[in-house]
Coordinates of C-alpha atoms in Angstrom, one line a residue:
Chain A
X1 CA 91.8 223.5 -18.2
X2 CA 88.1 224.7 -18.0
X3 CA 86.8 222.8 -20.5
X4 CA 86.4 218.5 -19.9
X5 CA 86.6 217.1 -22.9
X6 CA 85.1 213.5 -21.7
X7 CA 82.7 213.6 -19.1
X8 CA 81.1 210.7 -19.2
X9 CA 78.0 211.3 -17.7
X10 CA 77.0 214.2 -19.6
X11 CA 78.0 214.1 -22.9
X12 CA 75.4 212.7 -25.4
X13 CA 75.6 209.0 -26.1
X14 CA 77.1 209.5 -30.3
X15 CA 77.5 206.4 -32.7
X16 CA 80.5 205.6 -33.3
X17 CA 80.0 205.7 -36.7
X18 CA 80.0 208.6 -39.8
X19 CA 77.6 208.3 -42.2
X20 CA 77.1 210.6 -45.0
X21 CA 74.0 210.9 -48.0
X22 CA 74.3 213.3 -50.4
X23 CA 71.4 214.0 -53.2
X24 CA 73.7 215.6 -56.9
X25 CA 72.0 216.0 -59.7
X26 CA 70.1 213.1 -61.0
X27 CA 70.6 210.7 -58.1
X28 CA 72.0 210.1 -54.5
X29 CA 75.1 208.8 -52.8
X30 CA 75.2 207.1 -49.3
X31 CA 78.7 206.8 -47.4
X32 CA 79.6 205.1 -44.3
X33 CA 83.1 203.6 -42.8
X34 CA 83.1 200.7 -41.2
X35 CA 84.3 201.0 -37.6
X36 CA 82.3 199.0 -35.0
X37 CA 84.1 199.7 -31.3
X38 CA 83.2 198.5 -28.4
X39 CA 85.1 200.9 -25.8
X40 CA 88.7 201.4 -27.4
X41 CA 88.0 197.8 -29.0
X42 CA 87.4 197.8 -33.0
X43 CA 84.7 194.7 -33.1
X44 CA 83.9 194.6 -36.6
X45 CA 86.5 196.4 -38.6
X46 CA 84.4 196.1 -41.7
X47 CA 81.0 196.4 -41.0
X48 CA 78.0 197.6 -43.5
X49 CA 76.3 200.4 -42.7
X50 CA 74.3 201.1 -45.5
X51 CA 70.9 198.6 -45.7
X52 CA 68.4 198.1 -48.3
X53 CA 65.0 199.1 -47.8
X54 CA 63.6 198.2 -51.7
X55 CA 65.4 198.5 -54.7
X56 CA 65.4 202.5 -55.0
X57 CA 65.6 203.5 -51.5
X58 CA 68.8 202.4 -48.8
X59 CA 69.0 203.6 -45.5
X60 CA 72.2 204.6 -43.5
X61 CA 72.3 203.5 -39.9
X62 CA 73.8 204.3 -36.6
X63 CA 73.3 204.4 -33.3
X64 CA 72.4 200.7 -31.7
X65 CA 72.8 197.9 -34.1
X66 CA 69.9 195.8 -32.4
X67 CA 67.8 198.8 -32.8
X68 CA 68.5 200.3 -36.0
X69 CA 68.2 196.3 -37.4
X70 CA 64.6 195.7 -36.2
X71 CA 63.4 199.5 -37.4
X72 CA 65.1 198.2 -40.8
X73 CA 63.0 195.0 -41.3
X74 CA 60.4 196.7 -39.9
X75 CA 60.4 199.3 -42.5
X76 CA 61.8 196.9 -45.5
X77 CA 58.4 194.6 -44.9
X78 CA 56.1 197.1 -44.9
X79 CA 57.5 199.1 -47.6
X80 CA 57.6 195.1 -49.5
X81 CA 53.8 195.1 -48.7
X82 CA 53.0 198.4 -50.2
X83 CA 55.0 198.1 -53.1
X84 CA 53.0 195.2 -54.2
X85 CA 49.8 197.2 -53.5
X86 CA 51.0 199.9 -55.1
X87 CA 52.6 198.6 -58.4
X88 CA 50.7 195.6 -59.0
X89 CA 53.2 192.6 -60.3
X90 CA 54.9 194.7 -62.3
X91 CA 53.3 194.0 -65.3
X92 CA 52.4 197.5 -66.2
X93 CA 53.4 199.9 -69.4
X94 CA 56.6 201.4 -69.6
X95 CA 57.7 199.6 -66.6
X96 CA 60.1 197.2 -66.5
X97 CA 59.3 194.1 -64.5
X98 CA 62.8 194.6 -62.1
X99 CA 61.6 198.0 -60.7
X100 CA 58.2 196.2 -59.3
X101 CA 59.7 196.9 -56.3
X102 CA 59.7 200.7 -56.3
X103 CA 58.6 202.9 -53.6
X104 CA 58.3 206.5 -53.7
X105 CA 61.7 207.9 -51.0
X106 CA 59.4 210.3 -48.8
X107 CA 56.6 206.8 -48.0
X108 CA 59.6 205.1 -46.9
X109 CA 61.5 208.1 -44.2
X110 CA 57.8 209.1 -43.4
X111 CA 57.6 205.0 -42.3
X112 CA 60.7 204.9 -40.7
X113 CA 60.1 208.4 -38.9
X114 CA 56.9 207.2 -37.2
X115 CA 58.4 204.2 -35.8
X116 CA 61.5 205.9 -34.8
X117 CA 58.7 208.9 -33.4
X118 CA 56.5 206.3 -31.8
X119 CA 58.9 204.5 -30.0
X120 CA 61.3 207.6 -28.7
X121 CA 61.9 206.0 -25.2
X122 CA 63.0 202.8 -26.3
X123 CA 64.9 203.0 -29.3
X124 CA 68.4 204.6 -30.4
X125 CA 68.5 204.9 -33.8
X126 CA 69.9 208.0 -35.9
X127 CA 68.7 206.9 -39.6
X128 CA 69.1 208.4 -43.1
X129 CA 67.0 207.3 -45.7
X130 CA 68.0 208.5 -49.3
X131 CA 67.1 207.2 -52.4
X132 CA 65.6 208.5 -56.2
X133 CA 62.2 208.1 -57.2
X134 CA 60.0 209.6 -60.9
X135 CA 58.0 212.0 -58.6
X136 CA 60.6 214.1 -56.8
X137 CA 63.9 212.9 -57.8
X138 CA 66.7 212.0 -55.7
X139 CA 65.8 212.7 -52.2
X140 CA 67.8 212.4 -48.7
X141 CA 65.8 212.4 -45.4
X142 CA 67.7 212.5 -41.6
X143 CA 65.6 211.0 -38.8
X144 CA 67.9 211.9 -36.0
X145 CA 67.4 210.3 -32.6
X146 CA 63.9 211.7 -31.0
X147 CA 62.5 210.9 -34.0
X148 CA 62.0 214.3 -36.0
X149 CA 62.6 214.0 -40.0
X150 CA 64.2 216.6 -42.3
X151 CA 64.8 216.4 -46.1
X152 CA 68.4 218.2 -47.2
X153 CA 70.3 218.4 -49.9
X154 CA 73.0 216.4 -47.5
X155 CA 72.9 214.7 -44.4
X156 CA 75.9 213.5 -42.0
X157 CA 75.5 211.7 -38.5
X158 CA 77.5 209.8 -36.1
X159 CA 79.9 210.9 -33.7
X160 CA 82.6 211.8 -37.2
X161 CA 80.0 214.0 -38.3
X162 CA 80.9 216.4 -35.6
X163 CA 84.5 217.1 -37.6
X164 CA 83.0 217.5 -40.9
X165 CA 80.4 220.0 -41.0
X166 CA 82.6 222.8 -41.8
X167 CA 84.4 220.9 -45.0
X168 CA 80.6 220.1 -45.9
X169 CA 79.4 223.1 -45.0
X170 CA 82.0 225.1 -47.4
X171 CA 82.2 222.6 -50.2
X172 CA 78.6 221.6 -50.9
X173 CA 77.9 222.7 -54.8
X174 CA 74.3 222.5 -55.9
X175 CA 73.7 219.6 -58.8
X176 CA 76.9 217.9 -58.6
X177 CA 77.8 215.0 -61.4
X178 CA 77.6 211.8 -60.0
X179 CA 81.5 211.2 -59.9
X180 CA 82.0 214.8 -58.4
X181 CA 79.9 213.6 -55.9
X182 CA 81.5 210.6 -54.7
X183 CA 84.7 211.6 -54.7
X184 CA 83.5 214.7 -52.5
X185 CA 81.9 212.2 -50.1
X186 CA 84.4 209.7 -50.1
X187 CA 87.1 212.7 -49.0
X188 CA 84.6 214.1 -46.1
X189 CA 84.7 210.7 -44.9
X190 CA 88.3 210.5 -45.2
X191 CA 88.6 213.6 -43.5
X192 CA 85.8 212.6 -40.5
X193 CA 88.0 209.1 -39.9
X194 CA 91.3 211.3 -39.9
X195 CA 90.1 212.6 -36.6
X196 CA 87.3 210.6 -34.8
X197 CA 89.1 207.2 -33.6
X198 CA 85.1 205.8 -33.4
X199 CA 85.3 205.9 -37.6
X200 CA 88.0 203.9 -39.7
X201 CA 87.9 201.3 -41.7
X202 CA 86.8 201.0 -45.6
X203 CA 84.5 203.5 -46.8
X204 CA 81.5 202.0 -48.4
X205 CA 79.4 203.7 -50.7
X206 CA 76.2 203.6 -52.1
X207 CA 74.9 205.6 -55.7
X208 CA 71.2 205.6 -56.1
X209 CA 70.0 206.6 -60.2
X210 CA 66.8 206.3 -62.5
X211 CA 68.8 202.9 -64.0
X212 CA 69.5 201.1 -60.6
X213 CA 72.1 200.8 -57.3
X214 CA 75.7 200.4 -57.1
X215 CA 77.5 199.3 -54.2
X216 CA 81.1 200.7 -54.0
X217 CA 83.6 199.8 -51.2
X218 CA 86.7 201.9 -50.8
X219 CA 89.9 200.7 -49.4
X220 CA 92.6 202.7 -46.8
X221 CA 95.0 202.9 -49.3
X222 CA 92.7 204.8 -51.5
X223 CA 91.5 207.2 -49.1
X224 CA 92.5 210.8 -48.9
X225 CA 95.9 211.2 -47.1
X226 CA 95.0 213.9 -44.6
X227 CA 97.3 216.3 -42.4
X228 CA 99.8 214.2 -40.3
X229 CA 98.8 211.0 -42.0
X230 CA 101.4 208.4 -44.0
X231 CA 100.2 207.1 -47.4
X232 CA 99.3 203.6 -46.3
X233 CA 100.9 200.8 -48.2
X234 CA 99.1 198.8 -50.6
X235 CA 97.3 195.8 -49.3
X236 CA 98.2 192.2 -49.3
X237 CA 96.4 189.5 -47.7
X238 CA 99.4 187.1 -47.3
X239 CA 100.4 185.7 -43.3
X240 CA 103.3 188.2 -42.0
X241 CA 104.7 186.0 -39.4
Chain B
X1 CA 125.8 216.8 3.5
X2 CA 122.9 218.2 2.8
X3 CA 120.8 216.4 0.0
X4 CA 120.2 218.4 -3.0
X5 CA 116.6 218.8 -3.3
X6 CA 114.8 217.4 -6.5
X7 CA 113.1 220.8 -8.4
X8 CA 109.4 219.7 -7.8
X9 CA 107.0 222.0 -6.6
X10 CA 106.4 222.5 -3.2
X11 CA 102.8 221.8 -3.6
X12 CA 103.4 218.2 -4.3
X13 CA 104.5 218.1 -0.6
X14 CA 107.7 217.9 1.3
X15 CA 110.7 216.6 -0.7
X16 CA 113.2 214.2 0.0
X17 CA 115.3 216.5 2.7
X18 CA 115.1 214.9 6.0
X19 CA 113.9 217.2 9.1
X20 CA 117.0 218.9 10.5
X21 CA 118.7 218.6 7.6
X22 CA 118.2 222.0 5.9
X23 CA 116.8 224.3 8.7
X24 CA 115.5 227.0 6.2
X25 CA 113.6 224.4 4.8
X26 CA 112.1 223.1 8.0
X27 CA 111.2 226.5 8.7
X28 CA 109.6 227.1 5.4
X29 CA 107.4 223.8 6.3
X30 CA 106.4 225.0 10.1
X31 CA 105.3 228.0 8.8
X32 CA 103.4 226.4 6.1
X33 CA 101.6 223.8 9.0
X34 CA 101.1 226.7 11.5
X35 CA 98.6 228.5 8.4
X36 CA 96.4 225.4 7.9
X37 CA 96.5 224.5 11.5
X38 CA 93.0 226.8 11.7
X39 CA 90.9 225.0 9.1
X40 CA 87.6 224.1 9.5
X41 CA 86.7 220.9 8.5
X42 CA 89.9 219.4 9.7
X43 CA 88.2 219.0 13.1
X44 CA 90.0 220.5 16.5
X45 CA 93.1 218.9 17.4
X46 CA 93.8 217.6 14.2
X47 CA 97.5 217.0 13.9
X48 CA 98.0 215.6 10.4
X49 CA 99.5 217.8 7.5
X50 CA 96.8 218.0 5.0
X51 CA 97.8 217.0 1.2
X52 CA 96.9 220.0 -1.0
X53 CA 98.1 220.4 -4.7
X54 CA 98.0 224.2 -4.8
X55 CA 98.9 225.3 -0.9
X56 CA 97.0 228.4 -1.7
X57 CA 93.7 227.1 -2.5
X58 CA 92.5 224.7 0.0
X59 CA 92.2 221.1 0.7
X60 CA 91.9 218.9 -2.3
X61 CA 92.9 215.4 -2.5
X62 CA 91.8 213.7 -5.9
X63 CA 93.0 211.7 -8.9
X64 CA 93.0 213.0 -12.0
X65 CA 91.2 211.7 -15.3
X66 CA 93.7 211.8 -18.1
X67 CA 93.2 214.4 -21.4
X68 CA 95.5 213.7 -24.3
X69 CA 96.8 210.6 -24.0
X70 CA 99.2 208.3 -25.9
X71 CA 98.5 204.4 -26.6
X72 CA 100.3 201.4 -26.3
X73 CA 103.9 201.1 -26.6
X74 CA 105.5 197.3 -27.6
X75 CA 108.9 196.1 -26.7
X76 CA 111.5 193.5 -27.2
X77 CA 114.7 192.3 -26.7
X78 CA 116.8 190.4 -29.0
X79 CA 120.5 189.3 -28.8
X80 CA 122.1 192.6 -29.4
X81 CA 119.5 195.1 -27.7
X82 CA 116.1 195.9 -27.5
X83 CA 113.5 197.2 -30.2
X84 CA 110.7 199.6 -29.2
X85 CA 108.0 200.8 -30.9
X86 CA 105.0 203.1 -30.9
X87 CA 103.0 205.2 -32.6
X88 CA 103.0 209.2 -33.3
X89 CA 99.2 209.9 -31.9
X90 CA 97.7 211.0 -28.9
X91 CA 94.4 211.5 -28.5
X92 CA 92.1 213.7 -27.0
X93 CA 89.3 211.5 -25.4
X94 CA 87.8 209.9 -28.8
X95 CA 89.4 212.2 -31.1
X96 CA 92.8 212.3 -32.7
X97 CA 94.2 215.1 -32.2
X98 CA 97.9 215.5 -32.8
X99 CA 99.4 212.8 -35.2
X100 CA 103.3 213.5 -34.8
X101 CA 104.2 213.1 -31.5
X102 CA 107.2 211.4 -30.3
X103 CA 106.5 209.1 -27.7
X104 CA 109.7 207.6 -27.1
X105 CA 112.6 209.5 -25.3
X106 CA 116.3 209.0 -25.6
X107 CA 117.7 208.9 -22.3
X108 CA 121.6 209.3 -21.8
X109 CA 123.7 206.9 -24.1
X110 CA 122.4 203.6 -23.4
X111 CA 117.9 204.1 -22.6
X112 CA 115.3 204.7 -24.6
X113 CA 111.6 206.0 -22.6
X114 CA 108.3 205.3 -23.7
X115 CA 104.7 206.0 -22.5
X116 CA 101.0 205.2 -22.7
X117 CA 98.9 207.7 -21.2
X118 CA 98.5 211.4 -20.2
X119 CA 101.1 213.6 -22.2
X120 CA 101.6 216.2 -19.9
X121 CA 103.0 214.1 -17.5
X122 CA 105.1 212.5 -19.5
X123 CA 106.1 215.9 -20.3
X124 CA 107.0 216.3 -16.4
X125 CA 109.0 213.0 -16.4
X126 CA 110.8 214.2 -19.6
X127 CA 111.8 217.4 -17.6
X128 CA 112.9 215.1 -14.1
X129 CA 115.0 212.8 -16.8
X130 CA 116.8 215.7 -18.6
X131 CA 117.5 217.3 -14.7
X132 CA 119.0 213.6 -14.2
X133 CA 120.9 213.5 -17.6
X134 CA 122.5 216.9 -16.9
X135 CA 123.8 216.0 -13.4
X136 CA 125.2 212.9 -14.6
X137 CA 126.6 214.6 -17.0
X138 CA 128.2 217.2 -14.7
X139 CA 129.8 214.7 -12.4
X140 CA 131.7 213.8 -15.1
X141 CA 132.9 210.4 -14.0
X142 CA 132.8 208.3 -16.9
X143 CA 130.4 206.0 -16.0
X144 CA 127.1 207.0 -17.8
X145 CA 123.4 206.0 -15.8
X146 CA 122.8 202.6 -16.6
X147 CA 119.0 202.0 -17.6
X148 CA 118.5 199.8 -14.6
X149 CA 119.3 203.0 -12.6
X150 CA 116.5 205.1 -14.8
X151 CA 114.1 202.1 -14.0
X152 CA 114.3 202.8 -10.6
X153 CA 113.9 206.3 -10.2
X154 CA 111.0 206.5 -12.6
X155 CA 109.7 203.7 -10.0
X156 CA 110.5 205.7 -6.9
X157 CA 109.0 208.7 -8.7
X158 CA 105.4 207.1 -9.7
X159 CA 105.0 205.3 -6.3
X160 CA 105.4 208.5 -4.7
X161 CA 103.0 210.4 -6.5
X162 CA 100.6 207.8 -6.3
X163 CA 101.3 207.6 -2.5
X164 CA 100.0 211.5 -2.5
X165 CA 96.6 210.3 -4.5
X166 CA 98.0 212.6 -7.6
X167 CA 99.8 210.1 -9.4
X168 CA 101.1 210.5 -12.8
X169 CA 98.8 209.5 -15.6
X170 CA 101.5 207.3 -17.1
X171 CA 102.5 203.3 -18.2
X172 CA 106.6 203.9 -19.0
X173 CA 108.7 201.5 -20.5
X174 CA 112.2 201.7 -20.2
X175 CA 114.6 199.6 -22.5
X176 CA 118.6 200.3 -22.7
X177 CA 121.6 198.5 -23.1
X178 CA 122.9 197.5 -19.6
X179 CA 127.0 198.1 -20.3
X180 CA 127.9 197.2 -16.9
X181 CA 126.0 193.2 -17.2
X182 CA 126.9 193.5 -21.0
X183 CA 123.4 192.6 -21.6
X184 CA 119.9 194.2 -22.7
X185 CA 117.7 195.7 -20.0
X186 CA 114.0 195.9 -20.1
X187 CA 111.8 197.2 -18.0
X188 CA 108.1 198.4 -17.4
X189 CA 106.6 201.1 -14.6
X190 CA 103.1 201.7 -14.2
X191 CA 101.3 204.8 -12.1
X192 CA 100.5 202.8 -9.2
X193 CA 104.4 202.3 -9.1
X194 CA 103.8 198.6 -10.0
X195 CA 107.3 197.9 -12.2
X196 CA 108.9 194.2 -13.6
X197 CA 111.3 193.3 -16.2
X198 CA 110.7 191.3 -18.4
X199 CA 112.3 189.9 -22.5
X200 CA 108.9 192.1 -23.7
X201 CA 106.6 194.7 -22.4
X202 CA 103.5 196.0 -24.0
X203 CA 101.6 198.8 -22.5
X204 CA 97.7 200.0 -22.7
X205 CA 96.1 198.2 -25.7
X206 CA 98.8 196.4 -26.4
X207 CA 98.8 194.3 -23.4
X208 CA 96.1 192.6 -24.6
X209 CA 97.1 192.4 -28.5
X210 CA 100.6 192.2 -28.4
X211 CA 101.4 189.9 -25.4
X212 CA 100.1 186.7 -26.8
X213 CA 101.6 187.5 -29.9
X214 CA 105.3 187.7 -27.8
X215 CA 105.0 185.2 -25.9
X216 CA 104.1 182.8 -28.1
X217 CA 107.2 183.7 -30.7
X218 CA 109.4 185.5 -28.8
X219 CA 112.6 183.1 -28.1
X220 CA 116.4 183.9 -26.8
X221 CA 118.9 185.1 -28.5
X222 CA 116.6 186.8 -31.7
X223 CA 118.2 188.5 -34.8
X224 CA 117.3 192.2 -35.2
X225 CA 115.5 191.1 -38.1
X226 CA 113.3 188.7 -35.9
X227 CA 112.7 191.1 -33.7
X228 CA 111.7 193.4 -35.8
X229 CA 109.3 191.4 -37.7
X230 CA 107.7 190.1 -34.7
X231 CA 106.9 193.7 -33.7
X232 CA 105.5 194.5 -36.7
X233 CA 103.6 191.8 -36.7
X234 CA 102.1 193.0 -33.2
X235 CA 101.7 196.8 -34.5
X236 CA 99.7 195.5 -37.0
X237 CA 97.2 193.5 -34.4
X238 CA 97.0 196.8 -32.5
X239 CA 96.5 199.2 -35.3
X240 CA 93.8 196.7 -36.6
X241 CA 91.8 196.5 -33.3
X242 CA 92.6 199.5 -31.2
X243 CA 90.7 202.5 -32.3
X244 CA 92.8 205.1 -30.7
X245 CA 96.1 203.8 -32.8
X246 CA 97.1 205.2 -36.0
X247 CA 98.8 203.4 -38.7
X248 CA 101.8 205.6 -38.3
X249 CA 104.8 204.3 -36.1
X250 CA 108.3 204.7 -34.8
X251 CA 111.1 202.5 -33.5
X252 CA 113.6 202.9 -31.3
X253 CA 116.6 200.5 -31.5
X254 CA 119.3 200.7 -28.5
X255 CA 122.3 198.4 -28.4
X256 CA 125.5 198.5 -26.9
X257 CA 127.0 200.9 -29.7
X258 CA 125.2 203.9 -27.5
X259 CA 122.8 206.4 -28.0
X260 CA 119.2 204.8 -28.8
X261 CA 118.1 205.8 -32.6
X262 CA 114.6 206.5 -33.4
X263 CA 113.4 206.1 -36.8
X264 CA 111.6 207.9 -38.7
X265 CA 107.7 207.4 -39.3
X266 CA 106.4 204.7 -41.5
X267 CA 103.0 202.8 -42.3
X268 CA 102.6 199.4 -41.9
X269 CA 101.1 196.8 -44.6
X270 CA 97.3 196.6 -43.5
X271 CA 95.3 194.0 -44.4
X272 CA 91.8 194.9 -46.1
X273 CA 91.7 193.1 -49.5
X274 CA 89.3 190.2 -48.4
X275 CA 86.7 189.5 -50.8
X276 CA 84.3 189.5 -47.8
X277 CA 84.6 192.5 -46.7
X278 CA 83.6 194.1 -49.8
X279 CA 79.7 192.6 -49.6
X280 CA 79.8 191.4 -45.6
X281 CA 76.0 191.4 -45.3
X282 CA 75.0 189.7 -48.4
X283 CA 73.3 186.9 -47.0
X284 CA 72.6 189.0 -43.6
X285 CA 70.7 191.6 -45.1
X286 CA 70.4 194.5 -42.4
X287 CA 73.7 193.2 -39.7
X288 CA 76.6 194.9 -39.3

């Protein structure tokens, strides 16, 4: 066999992790499973990807948690302190005194980018901020490691991303409704934890509109059943033995 | 009477027939000695045989690193038999790649085989097994391998090949019904040739999940049922907590009846209801 599949030394050090933003027509969706593994150990078999930055914007992490934890409250005070320059107390016409906290998406990635840029050596972060704001919309950025930042229509990293960019690639439609678009995210997921072992778990995800957030959390047994998979049986949380 | 010879390759090195035994043989050997007699980095009067995998190629000693490989395997025995079970994947470093393989091999009428670890050479074994099935069965004599007799040729077989720094990639575990001792055999070989018996076994992974589990509920004398349920109850610690484990499994069930039965895939109940899981971070805003 030419090819070595693991080679250690070589190979670029991926997250064990897929996460998954997608902007459809009048908002985004962040998705994440929630597979931590240390080695062939699953520490955390429910873990939460997906952080808030301020009420419109969330950001999907991988890469070191420690890392990718400070950058986070890094990013979520400053954005905090801008905000209240910004948009006052809230007190303003035509705006509702919840969305005070506001922040236009590209202030936020362009934040996070230049921390993530500044810092290259020290940090391993892969980062996707997405969110929906009045001026452009609904917006997802990818801040890969290095530090570089790109605005997509999608954006998928981890080490699962590696299986799904064909499905994505063939099966992205332009201005999708919101449910479309879940239920297309929550299958590439599906699909990515089919074959990575570094991805499993629940998928969580995250919809992002003009009214507010919603937090979603999927469970195995309503996953996709994928190619020499079993459906798996419905849950209980009673003691077996 | 000369001793058949066991249908390795020769590049694995001399097999088991004795010099003077089989003098085409020894011949074959002397000339294969006088060709490598002139190699360089040997050093002059260098009188040892060197090891070489392919004869043609050169010197190369090494151990290998192990490409698609199966996870752990669990074992038990109860009062009728022994329960084994496994699941269908193997993986290809971090990725699953095939998700319906059989890793557990009927052997004869009273063992079952399973293994943890490279495929291909489980493969191999499966081919040495069936080669030791058939001349069993040719001799005709009524009195099938018992699986304490498997045990100890799968030994002999992995300490050799670790003994030629190309061992096989492999953790087997061999249950069966002993018919002779009227009594359940189990038994575990790893690829250093390290081997016990033992009431259970866990390989890979499962060492670590599964063996507190067993030995902390495991008694004499168990129902099928028992047994069964304590498995289970082990799978689903491993499937939970081993990332390279699918929730997809098989067991194997040998008793005195005869030939082992391995059943057909199912999923086992997984937990994942908990209200915490749903919003883990809620007062830990930014952990994982």
């Amino acid at each position: 066999m030419e090819e070595t599949p693991v080679d250690f030394l070589s190979i670029p050090v991926s997250t064990g992790t897929t996460i998954l933003a997608c902007a459809y027509r009048t908002g985004v969706v962040l998705a994440a499973d929630s597979r931590t593994s240390t080695g062939a150990y699953v520490a955390n078999r429910a873990s939460d990807k997906i952080t808030q930055i301020c009420d419109n914007v969330w950001m999907c992490r991988s890469g070191s948690a420690a890392d990718t934890q400070n950058v986070a409250a890094y990013v979520k005070r400053m954005v905090e302190e801008h905000a209240m320059e910004r948009n006052g107390t809230g007190f303003r016409e035509n705006e509702s005194n919840d969305r005070a906290m506001m922040v236009d998406v590209r202030v936020v990635a362009k934040l996070t980018q230049k921390i993530a840029y500044e810092n290259k050596e020290k940090l391993q972060a892969g980062m996707i901020i997405a969110g929906w704001d009045r001026v452009r919309g609904p917006q997802v950025y990818g801040i890969p490691l290095g530090g570089s930042m790109l605005e997509a229509p999608f954006s998928v990293s981890g080490s699962g991303s590696a299986y799904i960019y064909g499905y994505l690639d063939n099966t992205y439609k332009e201005n999708m409704e919101r449910e479309e678009c879940e239920k297309w995210m929550t299958e590439a997921i599906s699909l990515a934890i089919a074959r990575d072992a570094s991805s499993g778990g629940v998928i969580r995800l995250v919809t992002i509109h003009e009214n507010g957030c919603e937090k979603q959390c999927v469970l195995p047994k309503d996953h996709k059943v994928c190619d020499g998979e079993l459906e798996q049986v419905a849950t209980t949380t009673t003691a077996m033995v | 009477m000369i001793p058949s010879r066991t249908s390795h390759s020769s590049s694995i090195g001399p097999g088991v027939v004795p010099r003077g035994a089989d003098p085409a043989y020894d011949e074959e050997v002397k000339r294969e000695y006088d060709l490598r007699k002139n190699i360089p980095h040997l050093g002059k009067g260098s009188k040892g045989r060197p090891f070489s995998i392919d004869p043609n190629v050169g010197v190369m000693t090494r151990t290998q690193t192990p490409y698609v490989t199966g996870t752990s395997v669990l074992a038990v025995k109860y009062k009728d038999g022994v329960l084994m079970a496994c699941d269908t994947l193997a993986c290809y470093g971090s990725t699953k790649r095939y998700k319906s393989i059989q890793r557990m091999k009927l052997v004869g009428k009273y063992t079952v085989v399973g293994f943890t670890g490279e495929l291909s050479d489980f493969d191999y074994i499966s081919t040495l097994l069936d080669e030791l099935e058939m001349t069993d069965f040719c001799q005709d004599d009524e009195c099938p391998r018992t699986p304490k007799e498997i045990y100890n040729y799968l030994v002999r077989v992995m300490y050799n090949r670790r003994n030629k720094f190309d061992p096989l990639w492999n953790s087997l575990v061999i249950s069966g019904w002993d018919y002779v001792e009227k009594k359940p055999f189990l038994g575990c070989v790893g690829m250093i040739g390290q081997h016990y018996v033992d009431d259970h076994v866990a390989t890979g992974f499962g060492n670590h999940l599964a063996r507190p589990l067993f030995r902390e509920s495991w008694k004499e004398e168990m129902t099928e049922q028992e047994a069964e349920k304590l498995l289970k109850s082990a799978l689903l610690s491993c499937v939970m907590r081993d990332k390279q484990m699918m929730n997809k499994f098989q067991l194997s069930k040998i008793t005195a009846d005869g030939p082992g039965e391995i059943s057909e895939p199912f999923a086992i109940d997984t937990r994942w209801g908990y209200e915490n899981y749903v919003n883990p971070t809620k007062y830990a805003p930014g952990a994982w």
